[in-house]
mmCIF file of C-alpha atoms in Angstrom:
data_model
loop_
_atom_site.group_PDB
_atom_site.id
_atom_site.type_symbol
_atom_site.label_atom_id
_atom_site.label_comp_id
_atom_site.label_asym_id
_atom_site.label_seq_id
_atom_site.Cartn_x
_atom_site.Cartn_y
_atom_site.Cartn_z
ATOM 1 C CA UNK T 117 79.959 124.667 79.545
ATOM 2 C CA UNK T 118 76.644 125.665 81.448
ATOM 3 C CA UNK T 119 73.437 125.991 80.335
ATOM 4 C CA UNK T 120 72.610 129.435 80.738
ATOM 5 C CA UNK T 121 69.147 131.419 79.625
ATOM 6 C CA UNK T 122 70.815 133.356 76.607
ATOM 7 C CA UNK T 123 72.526 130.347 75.131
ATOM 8 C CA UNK T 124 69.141 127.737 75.754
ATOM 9 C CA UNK T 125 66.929 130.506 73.415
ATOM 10 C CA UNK T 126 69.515 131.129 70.842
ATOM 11 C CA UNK T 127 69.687 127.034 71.065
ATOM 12 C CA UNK T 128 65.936 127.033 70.862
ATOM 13 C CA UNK T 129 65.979 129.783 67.962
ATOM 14 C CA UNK T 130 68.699 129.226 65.923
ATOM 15 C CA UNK T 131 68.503 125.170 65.718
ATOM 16 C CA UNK T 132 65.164 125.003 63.979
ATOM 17 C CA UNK T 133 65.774 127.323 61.467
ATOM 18 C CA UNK T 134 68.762 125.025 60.514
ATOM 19 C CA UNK T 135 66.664 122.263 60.382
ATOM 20 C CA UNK T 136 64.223 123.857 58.236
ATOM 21 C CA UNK T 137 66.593 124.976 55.481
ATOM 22 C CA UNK T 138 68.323 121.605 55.662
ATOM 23 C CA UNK T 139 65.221 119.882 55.637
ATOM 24 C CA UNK T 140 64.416 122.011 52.355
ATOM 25 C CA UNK T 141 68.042 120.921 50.284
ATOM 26 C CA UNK T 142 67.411 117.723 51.400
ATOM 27 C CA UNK T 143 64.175 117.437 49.635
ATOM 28 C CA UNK T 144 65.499 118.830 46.850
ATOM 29 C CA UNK T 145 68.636 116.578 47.121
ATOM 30 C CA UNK T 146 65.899 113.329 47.439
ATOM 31 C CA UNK T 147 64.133 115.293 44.029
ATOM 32 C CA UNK T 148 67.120 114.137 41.946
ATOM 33 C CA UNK T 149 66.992 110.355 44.021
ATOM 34 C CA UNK T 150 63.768 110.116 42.516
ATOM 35 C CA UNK T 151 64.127 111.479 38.868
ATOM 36 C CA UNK T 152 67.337 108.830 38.968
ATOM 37 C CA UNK T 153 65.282 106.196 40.243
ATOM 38 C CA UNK T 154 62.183 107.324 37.623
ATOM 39 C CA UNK T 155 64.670 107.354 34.435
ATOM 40 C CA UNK T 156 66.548 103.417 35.763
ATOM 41 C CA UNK T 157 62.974 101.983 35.977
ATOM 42 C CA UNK T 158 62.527 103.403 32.320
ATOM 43 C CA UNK T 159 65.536 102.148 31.625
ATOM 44 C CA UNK T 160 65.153 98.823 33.033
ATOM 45 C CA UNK T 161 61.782 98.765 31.294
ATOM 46 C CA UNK T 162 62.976 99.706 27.922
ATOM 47 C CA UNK T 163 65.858 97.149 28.715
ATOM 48 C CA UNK T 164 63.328 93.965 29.464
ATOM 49 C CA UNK T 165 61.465 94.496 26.264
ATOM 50 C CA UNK T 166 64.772 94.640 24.177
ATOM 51 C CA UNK T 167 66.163 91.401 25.825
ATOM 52 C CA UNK T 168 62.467 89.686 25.047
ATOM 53 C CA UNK T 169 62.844 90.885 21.208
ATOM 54 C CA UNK T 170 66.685 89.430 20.662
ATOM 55 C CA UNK T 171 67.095 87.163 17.850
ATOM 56 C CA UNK T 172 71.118 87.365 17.355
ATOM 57 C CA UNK T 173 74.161 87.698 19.716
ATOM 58 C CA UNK T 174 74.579 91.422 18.740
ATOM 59 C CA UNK T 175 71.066 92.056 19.930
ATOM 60 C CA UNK T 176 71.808 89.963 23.184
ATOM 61 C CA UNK T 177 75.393 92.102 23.642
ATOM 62 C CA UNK T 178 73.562 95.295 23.011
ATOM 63 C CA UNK T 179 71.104 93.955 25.547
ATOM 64 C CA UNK T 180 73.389 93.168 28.434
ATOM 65 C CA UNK T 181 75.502 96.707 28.181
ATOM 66 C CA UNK T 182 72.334 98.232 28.405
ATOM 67 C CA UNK T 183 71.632 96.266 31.524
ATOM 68 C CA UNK T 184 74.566 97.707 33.177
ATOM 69 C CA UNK T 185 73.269 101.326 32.319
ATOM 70 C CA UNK T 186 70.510 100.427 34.819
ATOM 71 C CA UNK T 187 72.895 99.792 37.058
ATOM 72 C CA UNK T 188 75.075 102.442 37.156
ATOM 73 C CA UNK T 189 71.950 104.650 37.592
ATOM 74 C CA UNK T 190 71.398 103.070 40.974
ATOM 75 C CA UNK T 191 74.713 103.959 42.004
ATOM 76 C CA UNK T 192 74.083 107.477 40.861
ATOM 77 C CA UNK T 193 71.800 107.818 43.532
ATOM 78 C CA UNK T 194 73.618 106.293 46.394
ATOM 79 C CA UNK T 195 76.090 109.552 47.734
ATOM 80 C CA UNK T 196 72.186 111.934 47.503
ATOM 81 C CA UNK T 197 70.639 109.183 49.304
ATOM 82 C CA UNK T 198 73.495 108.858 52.018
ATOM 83 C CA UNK T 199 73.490 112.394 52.259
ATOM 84 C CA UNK T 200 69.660 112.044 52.958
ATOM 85 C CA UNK T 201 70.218 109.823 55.805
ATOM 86 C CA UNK T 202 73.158 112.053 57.395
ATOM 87 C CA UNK T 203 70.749 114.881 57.534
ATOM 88 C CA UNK T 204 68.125 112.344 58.703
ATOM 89 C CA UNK T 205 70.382 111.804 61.863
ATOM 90 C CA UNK T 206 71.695 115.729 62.195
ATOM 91 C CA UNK T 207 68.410 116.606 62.386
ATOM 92 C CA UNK T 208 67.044 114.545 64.935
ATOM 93 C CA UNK T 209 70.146 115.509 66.640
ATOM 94 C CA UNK T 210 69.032 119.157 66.348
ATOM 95 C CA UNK T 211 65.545 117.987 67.595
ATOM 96 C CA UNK T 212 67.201 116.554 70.756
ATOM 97 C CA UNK T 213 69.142 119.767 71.247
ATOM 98 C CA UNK T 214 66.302 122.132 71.174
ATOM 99 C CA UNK T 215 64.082 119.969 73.104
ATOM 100 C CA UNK T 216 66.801 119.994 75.921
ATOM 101 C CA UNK T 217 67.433 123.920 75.814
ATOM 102 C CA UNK T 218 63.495 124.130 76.029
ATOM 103 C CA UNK T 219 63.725 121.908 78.891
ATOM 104 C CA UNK T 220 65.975 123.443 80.631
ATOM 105 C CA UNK T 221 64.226 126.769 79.798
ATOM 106 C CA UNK T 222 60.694 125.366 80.953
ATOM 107 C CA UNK T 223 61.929 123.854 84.562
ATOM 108 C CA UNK T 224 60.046 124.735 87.504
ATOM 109 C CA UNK T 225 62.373 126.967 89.820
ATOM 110 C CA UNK T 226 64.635 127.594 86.875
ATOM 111 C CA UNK T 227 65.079 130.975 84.492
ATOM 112 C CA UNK T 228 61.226 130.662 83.686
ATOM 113 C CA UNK T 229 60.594 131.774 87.148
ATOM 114 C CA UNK T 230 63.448 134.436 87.717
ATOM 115 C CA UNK T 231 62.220 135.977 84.934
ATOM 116 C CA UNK T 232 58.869 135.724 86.130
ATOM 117 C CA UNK T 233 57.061 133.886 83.259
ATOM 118 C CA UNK T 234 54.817 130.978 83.751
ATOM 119 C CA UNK T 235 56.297 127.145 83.944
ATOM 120 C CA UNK T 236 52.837 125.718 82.685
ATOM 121 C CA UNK T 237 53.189 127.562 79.600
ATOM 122 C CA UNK T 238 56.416 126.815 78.672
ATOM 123 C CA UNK T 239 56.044 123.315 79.200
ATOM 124 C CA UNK T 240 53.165 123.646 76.904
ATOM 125 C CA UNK T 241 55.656 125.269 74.320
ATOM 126 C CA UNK T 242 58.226 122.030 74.965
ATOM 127 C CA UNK T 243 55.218 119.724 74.155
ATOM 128 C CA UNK T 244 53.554 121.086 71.195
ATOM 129 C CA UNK T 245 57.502 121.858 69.438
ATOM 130 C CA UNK T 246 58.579 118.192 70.521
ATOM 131 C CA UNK T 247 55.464 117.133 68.913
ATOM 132 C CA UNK T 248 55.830 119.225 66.006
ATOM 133 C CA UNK T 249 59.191 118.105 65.545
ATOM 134 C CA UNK T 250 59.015 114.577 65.846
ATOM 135 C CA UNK T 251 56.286 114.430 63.794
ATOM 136 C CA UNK T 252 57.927 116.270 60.709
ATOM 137 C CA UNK T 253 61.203 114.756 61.296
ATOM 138 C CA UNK T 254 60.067 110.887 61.408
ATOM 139 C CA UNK T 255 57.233 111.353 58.978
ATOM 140 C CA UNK T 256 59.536 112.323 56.018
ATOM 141 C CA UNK T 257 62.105 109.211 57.599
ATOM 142 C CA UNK T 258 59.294 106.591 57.134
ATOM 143 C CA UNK T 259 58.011 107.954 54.113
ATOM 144 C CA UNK T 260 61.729 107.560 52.709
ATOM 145 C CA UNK T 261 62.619 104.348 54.259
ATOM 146 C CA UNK T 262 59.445 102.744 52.427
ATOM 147 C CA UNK T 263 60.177 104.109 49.393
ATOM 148 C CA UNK T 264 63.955 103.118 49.300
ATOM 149 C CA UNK T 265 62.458 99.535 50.668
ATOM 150 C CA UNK T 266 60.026 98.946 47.730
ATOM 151 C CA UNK T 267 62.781 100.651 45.410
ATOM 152 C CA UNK T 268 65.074 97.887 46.322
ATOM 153 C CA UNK T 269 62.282 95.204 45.799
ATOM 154 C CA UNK T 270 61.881 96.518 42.400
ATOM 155 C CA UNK T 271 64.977 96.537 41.079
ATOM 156 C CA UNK T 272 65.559 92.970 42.523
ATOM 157 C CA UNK T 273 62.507 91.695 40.551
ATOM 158 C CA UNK T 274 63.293 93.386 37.371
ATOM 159 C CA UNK T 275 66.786 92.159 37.963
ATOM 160 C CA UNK T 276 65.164 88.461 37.962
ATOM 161 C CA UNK T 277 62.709 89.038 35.343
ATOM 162 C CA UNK T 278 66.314 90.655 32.908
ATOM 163 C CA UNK T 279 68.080 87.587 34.326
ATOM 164 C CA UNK T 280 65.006 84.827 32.648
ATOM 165 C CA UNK T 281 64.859 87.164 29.705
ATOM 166 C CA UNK T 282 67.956 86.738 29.209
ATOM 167 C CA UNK T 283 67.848 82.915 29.624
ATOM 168 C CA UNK T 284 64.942 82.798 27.150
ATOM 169 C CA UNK T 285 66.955 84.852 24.904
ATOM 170 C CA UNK T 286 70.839 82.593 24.899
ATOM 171 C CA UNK T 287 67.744 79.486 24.278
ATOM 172 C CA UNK T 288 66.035 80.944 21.457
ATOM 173 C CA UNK T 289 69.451 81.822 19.871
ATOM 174 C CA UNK T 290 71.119 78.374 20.395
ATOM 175 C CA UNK T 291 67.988 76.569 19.510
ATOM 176 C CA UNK T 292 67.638 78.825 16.056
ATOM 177 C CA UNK T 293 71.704 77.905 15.930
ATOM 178 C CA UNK T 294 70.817 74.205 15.977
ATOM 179 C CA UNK T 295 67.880 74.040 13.301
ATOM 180 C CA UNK T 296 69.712 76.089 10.771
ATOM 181 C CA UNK T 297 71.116 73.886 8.017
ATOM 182 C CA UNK T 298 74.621 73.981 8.060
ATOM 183 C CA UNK T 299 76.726 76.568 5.735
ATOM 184 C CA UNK T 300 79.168 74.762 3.296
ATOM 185 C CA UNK T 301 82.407 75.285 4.320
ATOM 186 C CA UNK T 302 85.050 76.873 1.976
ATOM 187 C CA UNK T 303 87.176 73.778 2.634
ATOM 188 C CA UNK T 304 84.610 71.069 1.716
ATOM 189 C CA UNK T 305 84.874 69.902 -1.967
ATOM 190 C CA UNK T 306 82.156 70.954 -4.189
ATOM 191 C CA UNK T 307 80.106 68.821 -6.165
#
């Protein structure tokens, strides 16, 4: 296939509109990501101060089911976050394509000056769009990177600070277990 004039501006007019819209249902997509992500660090909140209250083994079960709720939030937000970073790649792709139709459309000697437009200008129009698009394509990438970075670091410190609560929690209970006095069996003779 050759690059031809018609096919480099529908390239150049069609691709960012796809971008845009995608780049909108993503963000809505990453919406839900976060609302997941808000209600497991409730969770895992609400979770830490029940393990730090236990006093029995029910209370401790009750505890570490609960736990697993928190877990099976994060995995709730896995396939919207996977789908994030698909898009993340299709649209850089769609970057790379318009920026080469624009190229193509902006060389000096090519359909710019057939059609008897200026080069400088369009090679103004290359710059300021590759600009523009870099900068709201890898903007929105960092911004979600850090976020799923420090997201990570969270739940690995809450899943410490459950892990010594829960420690603290199997040593109160065995240590109350010890200092109670003994229940008569119903097989040991009465006096």
């Amino acid at each position: 296939m050759d690059m031809s004039e018609p096919y480099a501006t529908t390239v150049a007019a069609v691709a960012p509109v796809l971008w845009a819209i995608g780049t909108v249902e993503v963000h809505q997509v990453m919406k839900r990501v976060w609302a997941v992500r808000d209600k497991r660090d409730r969770l895992a909140t609400e979770c830490l101060g029940a393990i730090a209250g236990v006093d029995d083994e029910a209370g401790l079960a009750q505890a570490r089911r609960d736990w697993k709720s928190v877990g099976r939030q994060d995995r709730r937000a896995l396939p919207s976050t996977l789908l994030s970073a698909a898009w993340t790649y299709l649209g850089i792709t769609m970057v790379i394509c318009v920026i080469d139709a624009l190229s193509w459309l902006a060389e000096s000697g090519g359909p710019g000056k057939i059609s008897g437009t200026d080069p400088t200008t369009a090679k103004f129009c290359l710059l300021a769009i590759t600009a523009g698009f870099a900068f709201i394509t890898l903007l929105p990438v960092v911004v979600a990177t850090t976020e799923a970075i420090r997201s990570l670091r969270r739940a690995r410190t809450r899943q410490r600070e459950f892990a010594t609560r829960e420690a603290e929690a199997v040593s109160r209970l065995h240590a109350r277990r010890s200092t109670e006095p003994a229940a008569p069996s119903a097989s040991s003779p009465s006096p």
